[in-house]
Amino acid sequence: MDLTLSVRYANLANNAKLELVKCEKSRAESSVLIALQLENGERVQKEFSPSTTLWELLEYWEGQEDG
């Protein structure tokens, strides 16, 4: 199963059963790219830590000069 896809888009059969197995090694945390579509059609992007909250994202873009 591709871990980058949500379960909905993983092409699993209806009523499929998944078995969860504890990993021996944890996955490395890496930054994620977040894009914000503005009302004027402009799209801004920035990389954030996965632990960043939605509120922190909005505060970041609000603090930008052209925000």
mmCIF file of C-alpha atoms in Angstrom:
data_model
loop_
_atom_site.group_PDB
_atom_site.id
_atom_site.type_symbol
_atom_site.label_atom_id
_atom_site.label_comp_id
_atom_site.label_asym_id
_atom_site.label_seq_id
_atom_site.Cartn_x
_atom_site.Cartn_y
_atom_site.Cartn_z
ATOM 1 C CA MET A 1 0.000 0.000 0.000
ATOM 2 C CA ASP A 2 1.314 3.438 -0.946
ATOM 3 C CA LEU A 3 1.735 5.430 2.289
ATOM 4 C CA THR A 4 1.446 8.729 0.430
ATOM 5 C CA LEU A 5 -2.204 8.024 -0.450
ATOM 6 C CA SER A 6 -5.196 8.259 1.833
ATOM 7 C CA VAL A 7 -7.083 4.988 2.332
ATOM 8 C CA ARG A 8 -9.874 6.355 0.157
ATOM 9 C CA TYR A 9 -7.588 6.583 -2.901
ATOM 10 C CA ALA A 10 -5.545 3.417 -2.314
ATOM 11 C CA ASN A 11 -7.694 1.294 -4.680
ATOM 12 C CA LEU A 12 -8.632 -1.158 -1.951
ATOM 13 C CA ALA A 13 -11.538 -3.516 -2.626
ATOM 14 C CA ASN A 14 -14.824 -2.843 -0.844
ATOM 15 C CA ASN A 15 -14.792 -4.381 2.673
ATOM 16 C CA ALA A 16 -11.047 -5.036 2.448
ATOM 17 C CA LYS A 17 -9.370 -5.880 5.751
ATOM 18 C CA LEU A 18 -6.071 -4.314 6.700
ATOM 19 C CA GLU A 19 -3.689 -5.700 9.271
ATOM 20 C CA LEU A 20 -1.692 -3.170 11.261
ATOM 21 C CA VAL A 21 1.810 -4.190 12.243
ATOM 22 C CA LYS A 22 4.052 -2.170 14.527
ATOM 23 C CA CYS A 23 7.116 -0.871 12.702
ATOM 24 C CA GLU A 24 10.533 -1.762 14.016
ATOM 25 C CA LYS A 25 11.852 1.633 12.964
ATOM 26 C CA SER A 26 9.877 4.877 13.082
ATOM 27 C CA ARG A 27 9.514 6.987 9.964
ATOM 28 C CA ALA A 28 11.634 10.105 9.716
ATOM 29 C CA GLU A 29 9.705 13.342 10.095
ATOM 30 C CA SER A 30 10.200 15.667 7.142
ATOM 31 C CA SER A 31 8.745 19.018 6.201
ATOM 32 C CA VAL A 32 5.523 19.281 4.206
ATOM 33 C CA LEU A 33 4.653 21.731 1.450
ATOM 34 C CA ILE A 34 1.498 23.747 2.192
ATOM 35 C CA ALA A 35 -0.211 25.862 -0.483
ATOM 36 C CA LEU A 36 -2.782 28.580 0.172
ATOM 37 C CA GLN A 37 -5.113 29.741 -2.609
ATOM 38 C CA LEU A 38 -5.971 33.436 -2.183
ATOM 39 C CA GLU A 39 -9.216 35.155 -3.243
ATOM 40 C CA ASN A 40 -7.453 36.980 -6.082
ATOM 41 C CA GLY A 41 -6.355 33.637 -7.585
ATOM 42 C CA GLU A 42 -2.774 33.870 -6.360
ATOM 43 C CA ARG A 43 -1.294 30.747 -4.797
ATOM 44 C CA VAL A 44 1.406 30.920 -2.122
ATOM 45 C CA GLN A 45 3.466 27.958 -0.917
ATOM 46 C CA LYS A 46 5.863 27.298 1.937
ATOM 47 C CA GLU A 47 7.360 24.284 3.697
ATOM 48 C CA PHE A 48 6.355 23.704 7.311
ATOM 49 C CA SER A 49 6.998 21.115 10.000
ATOM 50 C CA PRO A 50 4.243 18.444 10.236
ATOM 51 C CA SER A 51 3.620 19.552 13.829
ATOM 52 C CA THR A 52 2.629 23.083 12.725
ATOM 53 C CA THR A 53 -1.032 23.811 13.466
ATOM 54 C CA LEU A 54 -3.509 25.335 11.057
ATOM 55 C CA TRP A 55 -3.670 28.424 13.272
ATOM 56 C CA GLU A 56 0.135 28.824 13.079
ATOM 57 C CA LEU A 57 -0.028 28.544 9.272
ATOM 58 C CA LEU A 58 -2.609 31.314 9.063
ATOM 59 C CA GLU A 59 -0.641 33.497 11.480
ATOM 60 C CA TYR A 60 2.482 33.012 9.352
ATOM 61 C CA TRP A 61 0.785 34.163 6.142
ATOM 62 C CA GLU A 62 -1.006 36.996 7.927
ATOM 63 C CA GLY A 63 2.382 38.331 9.068
ATOM 64 C CA GLN A 64 3.829 38.432 5.544
ATOM 65 C CA GLU A 65 4.142 41.848 3.852
ATOM 66 C CA ASP A 66 1.721 41.065 1.043
ATOM 67 C CA GLY A 67 -0.530 38.921 3.301
#
